[in-house]
Coordinates of C-alpha atoms and ligand atoms in Angstrom, one line a residue:
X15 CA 0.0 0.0 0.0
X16 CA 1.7 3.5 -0.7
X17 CA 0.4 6.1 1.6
X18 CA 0.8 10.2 0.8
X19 CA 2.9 10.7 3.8
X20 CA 3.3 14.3 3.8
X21 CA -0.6 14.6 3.8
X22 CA -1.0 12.1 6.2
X23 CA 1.4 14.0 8.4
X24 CA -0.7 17.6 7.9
X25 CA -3.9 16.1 8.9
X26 CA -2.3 14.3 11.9
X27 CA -0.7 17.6 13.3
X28 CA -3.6 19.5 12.2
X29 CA -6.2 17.4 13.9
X30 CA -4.5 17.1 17.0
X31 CA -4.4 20.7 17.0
X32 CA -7.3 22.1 16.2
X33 CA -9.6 18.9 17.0
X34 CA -8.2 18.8 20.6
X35 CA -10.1 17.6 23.6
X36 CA -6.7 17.8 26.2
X37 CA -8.4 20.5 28.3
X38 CA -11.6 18.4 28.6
X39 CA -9.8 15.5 29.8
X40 CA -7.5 17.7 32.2
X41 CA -10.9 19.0 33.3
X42 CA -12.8 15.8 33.7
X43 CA -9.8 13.9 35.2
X44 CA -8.5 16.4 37.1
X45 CA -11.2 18.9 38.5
X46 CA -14.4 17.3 37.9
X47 CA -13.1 14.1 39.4
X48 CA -10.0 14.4 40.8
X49 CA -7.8 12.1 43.2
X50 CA -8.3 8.9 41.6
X51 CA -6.3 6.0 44.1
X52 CA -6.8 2.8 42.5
X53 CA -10.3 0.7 44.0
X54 CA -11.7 4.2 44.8
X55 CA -14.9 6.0 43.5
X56 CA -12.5 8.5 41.7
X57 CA -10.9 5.4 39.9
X58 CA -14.3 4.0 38.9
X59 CA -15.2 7.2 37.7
X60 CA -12.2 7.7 35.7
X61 CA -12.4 4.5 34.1
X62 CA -15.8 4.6 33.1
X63 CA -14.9 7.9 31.6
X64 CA -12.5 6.9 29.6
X65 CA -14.1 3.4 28.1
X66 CA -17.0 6.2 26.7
X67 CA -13.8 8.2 25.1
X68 CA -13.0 5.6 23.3
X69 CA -16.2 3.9 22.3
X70 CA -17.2 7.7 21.3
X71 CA -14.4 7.7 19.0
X72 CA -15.0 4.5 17.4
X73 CA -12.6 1.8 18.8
X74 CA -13.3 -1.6 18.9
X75 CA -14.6 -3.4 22.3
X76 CA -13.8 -0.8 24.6
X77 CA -13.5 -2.7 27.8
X78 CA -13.2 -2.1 31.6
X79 CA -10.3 -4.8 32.5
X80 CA -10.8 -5.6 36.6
X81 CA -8.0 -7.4 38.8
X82 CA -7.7 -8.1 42.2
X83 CA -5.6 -5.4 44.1
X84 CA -3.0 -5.2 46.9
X85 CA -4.6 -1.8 48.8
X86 CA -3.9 0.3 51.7
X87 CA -5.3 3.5 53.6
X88 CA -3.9 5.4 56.5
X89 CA -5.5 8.3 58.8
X90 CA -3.2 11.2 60.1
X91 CA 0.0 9.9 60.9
X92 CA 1.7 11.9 64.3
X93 CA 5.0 12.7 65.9
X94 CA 4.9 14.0 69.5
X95 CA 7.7 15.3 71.4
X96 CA 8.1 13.8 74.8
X97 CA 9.2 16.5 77.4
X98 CA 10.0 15.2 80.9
X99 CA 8.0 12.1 80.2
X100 CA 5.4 14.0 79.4
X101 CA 3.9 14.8 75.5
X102 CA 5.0 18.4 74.9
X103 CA 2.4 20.9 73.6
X104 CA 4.3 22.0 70.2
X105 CA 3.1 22.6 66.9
X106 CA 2.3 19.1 64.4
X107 CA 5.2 17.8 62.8
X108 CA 4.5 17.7 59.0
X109 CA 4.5 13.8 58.1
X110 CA 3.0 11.6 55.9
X111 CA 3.3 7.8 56.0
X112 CA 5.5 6.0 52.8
X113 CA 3.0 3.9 50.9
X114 CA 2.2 1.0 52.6
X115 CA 3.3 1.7 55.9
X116 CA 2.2 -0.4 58.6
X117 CA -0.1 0.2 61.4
X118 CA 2.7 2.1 63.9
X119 CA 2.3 3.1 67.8
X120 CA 6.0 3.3 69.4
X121 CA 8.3 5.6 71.0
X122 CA 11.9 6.0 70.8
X123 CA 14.8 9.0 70.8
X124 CA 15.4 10.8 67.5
X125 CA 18.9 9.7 65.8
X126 CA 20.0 11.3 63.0
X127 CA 21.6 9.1 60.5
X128 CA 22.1 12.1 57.7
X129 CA 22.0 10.3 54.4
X130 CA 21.9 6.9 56.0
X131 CA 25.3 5.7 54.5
X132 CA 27.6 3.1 56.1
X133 CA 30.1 5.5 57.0
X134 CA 27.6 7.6 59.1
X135 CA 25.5 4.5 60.7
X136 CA 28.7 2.6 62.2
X137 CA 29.2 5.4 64.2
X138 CA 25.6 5.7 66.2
X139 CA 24.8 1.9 66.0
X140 CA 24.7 1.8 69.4
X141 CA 21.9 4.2 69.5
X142 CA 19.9 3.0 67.2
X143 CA 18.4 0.1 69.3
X144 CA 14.8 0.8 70.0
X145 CA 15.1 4.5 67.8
X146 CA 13.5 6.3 65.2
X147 CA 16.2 7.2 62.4
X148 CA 16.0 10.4 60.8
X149 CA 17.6 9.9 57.3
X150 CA 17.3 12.2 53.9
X151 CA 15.5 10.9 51.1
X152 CA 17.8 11.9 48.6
X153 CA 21.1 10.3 48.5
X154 CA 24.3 11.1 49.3
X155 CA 25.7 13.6 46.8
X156 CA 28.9 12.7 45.2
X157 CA 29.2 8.8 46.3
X158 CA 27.6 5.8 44.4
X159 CA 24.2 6.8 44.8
X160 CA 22.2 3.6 47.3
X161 CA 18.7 3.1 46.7
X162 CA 16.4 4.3 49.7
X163 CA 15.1 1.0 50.0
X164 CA 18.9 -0.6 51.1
X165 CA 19.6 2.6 52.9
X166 CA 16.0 1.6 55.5
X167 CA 17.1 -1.4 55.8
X168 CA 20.9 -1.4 57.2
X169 CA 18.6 1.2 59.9
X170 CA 16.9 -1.9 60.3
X171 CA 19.7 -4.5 60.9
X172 CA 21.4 -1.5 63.0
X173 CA 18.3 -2.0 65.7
X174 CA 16.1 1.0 64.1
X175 CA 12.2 0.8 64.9
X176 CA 10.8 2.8 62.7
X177 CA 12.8 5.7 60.1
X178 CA 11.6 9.5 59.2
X179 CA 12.5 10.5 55.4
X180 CA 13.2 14.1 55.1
X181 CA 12.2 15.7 52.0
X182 CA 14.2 16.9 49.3
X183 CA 11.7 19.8 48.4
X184 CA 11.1 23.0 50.3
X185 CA 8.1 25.1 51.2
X186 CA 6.6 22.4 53.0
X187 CA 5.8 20.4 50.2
X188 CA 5.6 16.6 50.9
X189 CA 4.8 13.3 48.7
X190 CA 4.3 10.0 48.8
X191 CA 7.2 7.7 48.0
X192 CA 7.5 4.4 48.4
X193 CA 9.8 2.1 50.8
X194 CA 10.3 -0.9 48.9
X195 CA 12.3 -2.1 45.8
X196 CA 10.1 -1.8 42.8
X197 CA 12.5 -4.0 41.1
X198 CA 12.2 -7.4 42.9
X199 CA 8.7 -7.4 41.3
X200 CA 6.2 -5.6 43.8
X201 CA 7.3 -6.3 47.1
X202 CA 4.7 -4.0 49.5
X203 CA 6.2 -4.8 53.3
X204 CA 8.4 -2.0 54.7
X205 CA 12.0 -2.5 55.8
X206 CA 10.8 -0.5 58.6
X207 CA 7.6 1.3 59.1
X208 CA 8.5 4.7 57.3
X209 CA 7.1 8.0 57.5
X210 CA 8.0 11.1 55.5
X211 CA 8.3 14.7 57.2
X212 CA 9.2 18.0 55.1
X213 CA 12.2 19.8 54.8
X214 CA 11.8 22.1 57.1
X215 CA 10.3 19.8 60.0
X216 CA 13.2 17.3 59.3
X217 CA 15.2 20.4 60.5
X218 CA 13.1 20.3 63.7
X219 CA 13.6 17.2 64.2
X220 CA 17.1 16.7 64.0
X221 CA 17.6 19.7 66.2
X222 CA 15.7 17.5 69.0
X223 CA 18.0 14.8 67.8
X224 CA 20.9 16.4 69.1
X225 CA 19.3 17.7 72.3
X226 CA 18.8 14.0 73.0
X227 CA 14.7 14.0 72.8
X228 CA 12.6 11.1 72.1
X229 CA 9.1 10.8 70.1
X230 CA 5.5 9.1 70.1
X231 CA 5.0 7.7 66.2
X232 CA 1.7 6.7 65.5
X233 CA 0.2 6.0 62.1
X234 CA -2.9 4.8 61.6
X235 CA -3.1 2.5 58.5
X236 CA -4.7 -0.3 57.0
X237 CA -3.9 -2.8 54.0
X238 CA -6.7 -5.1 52.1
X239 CA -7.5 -6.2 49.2
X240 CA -9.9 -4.7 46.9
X241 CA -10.2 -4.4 42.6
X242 CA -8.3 -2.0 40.8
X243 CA -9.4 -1.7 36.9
X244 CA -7.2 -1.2 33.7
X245 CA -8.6 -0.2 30.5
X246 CA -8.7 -1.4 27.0
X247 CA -9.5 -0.5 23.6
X248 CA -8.6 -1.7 20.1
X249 CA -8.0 -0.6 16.7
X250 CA -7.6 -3.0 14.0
X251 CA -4.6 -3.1 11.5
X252 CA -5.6 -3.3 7.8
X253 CA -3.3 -5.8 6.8
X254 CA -1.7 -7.6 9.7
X255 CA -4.4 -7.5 12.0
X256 CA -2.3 -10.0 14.6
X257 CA 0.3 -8.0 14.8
X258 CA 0.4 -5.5 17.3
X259 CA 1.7 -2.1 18.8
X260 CA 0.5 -1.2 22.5
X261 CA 0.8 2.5 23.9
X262 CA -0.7 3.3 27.5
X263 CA -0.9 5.5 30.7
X264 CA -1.6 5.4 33.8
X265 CA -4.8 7.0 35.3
X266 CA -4.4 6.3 38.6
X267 CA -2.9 8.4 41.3
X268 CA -1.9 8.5 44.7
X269 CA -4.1 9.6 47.5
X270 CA -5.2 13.5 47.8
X271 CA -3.4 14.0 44.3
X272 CA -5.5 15.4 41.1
X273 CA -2.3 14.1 39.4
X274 CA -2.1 16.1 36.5
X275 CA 1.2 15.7 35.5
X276 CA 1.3 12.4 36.8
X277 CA -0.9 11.1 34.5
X278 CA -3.8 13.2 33.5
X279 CA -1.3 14.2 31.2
X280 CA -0.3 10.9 29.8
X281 CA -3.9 9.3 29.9
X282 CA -4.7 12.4 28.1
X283 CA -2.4 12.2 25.1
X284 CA -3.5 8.3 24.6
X285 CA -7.3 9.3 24.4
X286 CA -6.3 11.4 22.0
X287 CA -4.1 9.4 20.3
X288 CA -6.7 6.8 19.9
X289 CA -9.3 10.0 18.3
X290 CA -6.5 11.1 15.7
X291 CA -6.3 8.0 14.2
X292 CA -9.7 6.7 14.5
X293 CA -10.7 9.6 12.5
X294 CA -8.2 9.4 10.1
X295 CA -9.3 5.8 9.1
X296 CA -13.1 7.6 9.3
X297 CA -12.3 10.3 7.1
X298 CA -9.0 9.8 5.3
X299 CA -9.5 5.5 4.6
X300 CA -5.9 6.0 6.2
X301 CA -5.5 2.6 8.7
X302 CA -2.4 1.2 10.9
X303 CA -1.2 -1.5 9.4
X304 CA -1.0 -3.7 12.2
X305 CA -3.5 -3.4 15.6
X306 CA -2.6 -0.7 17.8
X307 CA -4.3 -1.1 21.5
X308 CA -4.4 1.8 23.9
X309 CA -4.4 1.2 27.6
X310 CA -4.9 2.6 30.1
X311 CA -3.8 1.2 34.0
X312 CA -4.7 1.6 37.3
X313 CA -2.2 0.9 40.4
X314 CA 1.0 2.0 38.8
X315 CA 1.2 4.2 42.2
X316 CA 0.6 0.6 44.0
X317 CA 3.6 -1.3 42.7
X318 CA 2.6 -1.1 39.1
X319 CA -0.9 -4.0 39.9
X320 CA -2.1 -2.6 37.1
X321 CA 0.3 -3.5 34.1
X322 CA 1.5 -6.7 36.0
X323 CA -2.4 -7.6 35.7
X324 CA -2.7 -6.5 32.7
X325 CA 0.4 -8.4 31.2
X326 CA -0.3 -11.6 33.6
X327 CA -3.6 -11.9 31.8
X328 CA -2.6 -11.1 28.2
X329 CA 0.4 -11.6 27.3
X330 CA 1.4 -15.1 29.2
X331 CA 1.1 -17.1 26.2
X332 CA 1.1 -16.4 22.4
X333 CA 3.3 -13.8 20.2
X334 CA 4.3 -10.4 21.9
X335 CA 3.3 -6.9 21.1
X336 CA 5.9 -5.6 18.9
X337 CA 6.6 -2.6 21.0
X338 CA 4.7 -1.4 24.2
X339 CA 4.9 2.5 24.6
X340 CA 4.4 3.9 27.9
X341 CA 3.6 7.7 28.5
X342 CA 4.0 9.0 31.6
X343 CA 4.5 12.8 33.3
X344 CA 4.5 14.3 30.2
X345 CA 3.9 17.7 31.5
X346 CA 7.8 17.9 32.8
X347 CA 8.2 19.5 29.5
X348 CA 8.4 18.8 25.3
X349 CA 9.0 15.7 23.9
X350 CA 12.7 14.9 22.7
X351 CA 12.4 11.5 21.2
X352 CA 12.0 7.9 22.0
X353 CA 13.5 5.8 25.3
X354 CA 14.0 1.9 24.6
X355 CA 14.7 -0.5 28.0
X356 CA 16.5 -3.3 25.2
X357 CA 18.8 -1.6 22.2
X358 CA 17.3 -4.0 19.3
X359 CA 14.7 -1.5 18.4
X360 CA 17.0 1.2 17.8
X361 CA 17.6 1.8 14.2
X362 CA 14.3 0.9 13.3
X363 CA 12.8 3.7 16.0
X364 CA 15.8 5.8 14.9
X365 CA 15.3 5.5 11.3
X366 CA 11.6 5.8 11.4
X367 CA 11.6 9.3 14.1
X368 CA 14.2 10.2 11.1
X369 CA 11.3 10.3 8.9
X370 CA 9.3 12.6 10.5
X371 CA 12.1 15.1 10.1
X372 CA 12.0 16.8 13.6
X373 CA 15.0 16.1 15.2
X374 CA 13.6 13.2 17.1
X375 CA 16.1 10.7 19.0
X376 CA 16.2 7.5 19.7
X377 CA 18.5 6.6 23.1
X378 CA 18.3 3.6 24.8
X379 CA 18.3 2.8 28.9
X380 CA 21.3 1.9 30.8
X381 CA 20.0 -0.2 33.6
X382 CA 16.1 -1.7 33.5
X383 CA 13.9 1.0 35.0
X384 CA 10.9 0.1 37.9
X385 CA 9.5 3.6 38.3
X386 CA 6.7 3.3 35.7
X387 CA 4.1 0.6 33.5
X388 CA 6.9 0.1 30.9
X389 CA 8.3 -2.5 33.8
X390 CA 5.9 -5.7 33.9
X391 CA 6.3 -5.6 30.3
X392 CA 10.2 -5.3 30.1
X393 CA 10.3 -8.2 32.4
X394 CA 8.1 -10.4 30.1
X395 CA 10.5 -9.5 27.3
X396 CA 8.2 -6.9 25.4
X397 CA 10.3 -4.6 23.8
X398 CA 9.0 -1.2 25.5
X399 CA 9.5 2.7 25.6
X400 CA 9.1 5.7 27.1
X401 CA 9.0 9.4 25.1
X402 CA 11.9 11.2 26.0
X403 CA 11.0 14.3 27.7
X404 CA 12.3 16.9 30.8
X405 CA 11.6 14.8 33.1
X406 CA 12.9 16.6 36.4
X407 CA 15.7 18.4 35.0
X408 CA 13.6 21.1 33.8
X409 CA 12.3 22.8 31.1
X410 CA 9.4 23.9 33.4
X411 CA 10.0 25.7 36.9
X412 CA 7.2 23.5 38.4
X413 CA 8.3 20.2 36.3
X414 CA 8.9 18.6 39.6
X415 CA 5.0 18.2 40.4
X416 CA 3.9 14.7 41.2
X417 CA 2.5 12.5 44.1
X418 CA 1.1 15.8 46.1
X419 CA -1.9 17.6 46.6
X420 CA -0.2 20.7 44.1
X421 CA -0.5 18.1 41.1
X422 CA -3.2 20.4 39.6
X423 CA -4.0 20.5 36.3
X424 CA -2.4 24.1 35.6
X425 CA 0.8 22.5 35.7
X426 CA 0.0 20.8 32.4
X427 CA 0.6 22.8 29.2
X428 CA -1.9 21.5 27.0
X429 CA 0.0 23.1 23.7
X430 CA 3.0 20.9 24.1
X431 CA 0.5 17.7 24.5
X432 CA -1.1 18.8 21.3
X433 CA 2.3 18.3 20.1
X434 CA 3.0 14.6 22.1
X435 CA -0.5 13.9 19.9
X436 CA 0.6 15.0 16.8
X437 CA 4.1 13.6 16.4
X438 CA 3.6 10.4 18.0
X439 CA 0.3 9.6 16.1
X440 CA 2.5 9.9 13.0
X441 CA 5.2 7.8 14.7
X442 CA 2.8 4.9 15.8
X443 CA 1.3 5.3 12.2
X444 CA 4.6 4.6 10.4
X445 CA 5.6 2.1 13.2
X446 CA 2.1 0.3 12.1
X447 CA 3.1 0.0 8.5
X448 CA 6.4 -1.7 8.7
X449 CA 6.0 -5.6 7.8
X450 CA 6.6 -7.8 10.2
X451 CA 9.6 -9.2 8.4
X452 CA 11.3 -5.8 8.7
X453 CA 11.1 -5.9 12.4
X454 CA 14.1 -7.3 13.8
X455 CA 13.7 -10.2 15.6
X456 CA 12.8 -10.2 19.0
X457 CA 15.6 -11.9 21.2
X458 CA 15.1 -10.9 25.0
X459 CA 14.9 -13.9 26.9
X460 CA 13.0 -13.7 30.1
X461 CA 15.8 -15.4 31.8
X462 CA 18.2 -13.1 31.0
X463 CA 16.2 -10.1 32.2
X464 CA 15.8 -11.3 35.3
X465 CA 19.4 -12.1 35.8
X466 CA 19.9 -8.5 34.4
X467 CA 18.2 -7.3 37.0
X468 CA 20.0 -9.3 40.0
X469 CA 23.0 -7.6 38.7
X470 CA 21.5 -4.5 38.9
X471 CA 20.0 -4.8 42.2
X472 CA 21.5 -2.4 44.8
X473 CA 22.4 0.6 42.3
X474 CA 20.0 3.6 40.9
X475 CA 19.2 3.5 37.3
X476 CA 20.2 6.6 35.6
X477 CA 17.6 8.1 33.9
X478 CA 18.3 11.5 32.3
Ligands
ZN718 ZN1 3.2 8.3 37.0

């Protein structure tokens, strides 16, 4: 089939422009429904929301896709100050319990452990019997940078009871992290139950470190099991309807967040991916090639339930999606190309971002990366992506949004989504259209993955 690329490219950029429904799914996601923790009524909203998107704009079987999910809730977690044995009357300590804390009711003196490296445990081990660590979440500048979750627990094989994160941002700002390694596929249980406190509090607090004071922790908190739900939706290739391309988002968040960066923004851009080029077959007679499914998950805030379910259920058996592409935080700033966890992919992806003639690159990951959906399909072996984009390192002052309450959708620039749209509709499309012989062959082995990941265990993936 020979397709008119250049006018397929002007109605693809032109229809995500001026066709553009970003700001009423920022709006719906974000305002009208807001917080949307996977298994709540913000979720089920959500989800029911977006299944009508996409039946509205003419996908095949539109589906809500359930699984059984790990939860957890928690009330106000509290630190008080004992003074002479007695609770001092000061003002609350910021904190906020790490996701999945457990139920927590303990005292114990403050020890401050700084970054939690070796070199500044040895020295206090003593005290840490019985005591609450104070310890920074970000790690050590300079040194070989230890994952959080190793640096909780040597606090815990030091004697530690419980540990208090200080934040890296200011202002007061606080968000929910997690304790655990994402990496060893989902594990929920705390080293040690872990609360975070902000900046400035963890300044408090290590101030009645040194004056030798002790604490009451409690955190109220409960895990159960409930259903989280996933979305689906399909459009069928024209001439290799078996073969497949997947691109997904998120649309879950974590508690009290309207998460617009993380991932109104993302579950935006794949509704409207799915519009572009539904219409396009509608009014152009201009098809993928091969089936392109749009996703979108719940739980990636809960250990990434969601796309293990999803990939559990799907993809156990039978030929493998020949790329998965995962969008997520795209409000941290434009889109610079394509991310690849495997390197195989890469002159295709390359050759093909060539074609669009925008400067696109293609780079590829050093070390497998746990933060995001992309994940439970790595470790099946499904060659995936991410876009390449600002993430942190800013191209926006406020690109740092995510996980907190100031997640709102103003920190999403709807213009540069209208561009995500746009170029990767026409990158999808020309993705869509290359035979299947021209794809190089598929060679991850699930075994090697995993030992991959053993290796990599212990270190932080770079990821800018
Ligand atoms: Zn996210």
């Amino acid at each position: 089939m020979s397709l008119d690329w250049p006018a397929i490219d002007r109605w693809l950029m032109g229809e995500a422009w001026v066709g553009s429904q970003i700001e009423r799914h920022l709006a719906m996601l974000c305002q009208q429904i807001g917080p949307r923790w996977s298994s709540s009524a913000g979720e089920r909203q959500a989800v029911a929301y977006i299944r009508d998107r996409m039946a509205a704009a003419g996908l095949t079987d539109a589906r809500l896709d359930d699984f059984p999910l790990d939860t957890w809730e928690h009330g106000q977690a509290t630190a008080a100050v004992i003074a002479n044995g007695q609770m001092a009357n000061d003002r609350p300590i910021d904190l906020l319990p790490l996701l999945y804390c457990p139920p927590v009711d303990l005292r114990g003196p403050l020890v401050d452990v700084g970054f939690g490296m070796p070199h500044e445990v040895a020295p206090v081990k003593e005290q840490l019997s019985d005591a609450i660590a104070i310890v920074n979440l970000s790690p050590e500048p300079f040194s070989a940078p230890k994952p959080l979750a190793d640096r909780l627990w040597s606090l815990r094989d030091a004697g530690a009871v419980a540990a208090v994160v200080v934040e890296r941002k200011s202002g007061g700002r606080m968000e929910y992290h997690s304790a655990t390694e994402w990496r060893t596929s989902g594990e929920l249980e705390h080293p040690l139950p872990t609360v975070a406190t902000s900046r400035e509090d963890g300044a408090r607090l290590r101030a009645l470190a040194a004056a030798g004071r002790s604490v009451a922790l409690t955190v109220p908190s409960r895990a159960y099991r409930a259903t989280g739900t996933n979305t689906v939706a399909d459009l069928p290739g024209a001439q290799w309807p078996d073969e497949w391309l997947v691109i997904g988002a998120h649309h879950d968040t974590v508690p009290d967040s309207p998460g617009g960066n993380d991932n109104a923004s993302g579950t935006s851009v794949v509704l409207e991916l799915a519009r572009v080029l539904s219409l396009l077959r509608q009014e152009q007679g201009v098809a993928p090639g091969c089936s392109i499914r749009f996703l979108t998950f719940g739980a990636e805030e809960q250990a990434l339930q969601g796309s293990y379910a999803y990939v559990a259920r799907h993809h156990s058996s039978g030929p493998l999606p020949r790329l998965a592409l995962n969008l997520d935080e795209l409000a941290a700033g434009p889109i610079k190309g394509i991310v690849l966890q495997f390197p195989h992919l890469r002159p295709l992806i390359q050759g093909t971002l060539d074609t669009l003639g925008e400067g696109l690159q293609c780079h590829v990951l050093a070390h497998l990366d746990a933060s995001s959906d992309w994940f439970p399909f790595a470790r099946r072996g499904i060659p995936s992506a991410l876009p390449w984009r600002w993430r942190f390192v800013g191209r926006h002052p406020d690109a740092d949004f995510h996980h907190e309450p100031g997640d709102t959708a103003d920190k999403v620039r709807p213009r540069e989504l209208r561009e995500y749209v746009g170029l990767l509709a026409r990158l999808l499309l020309r993705l869509s259209h290359v035979p299947p012989a021209d794809w190089p062959a598929n060679t991850l082995c699930v075994d090697d993955i995993k030992a991959r990941l053993k290796d990599e265990l212990g270190t932080v993936p770079r990821t800018m």
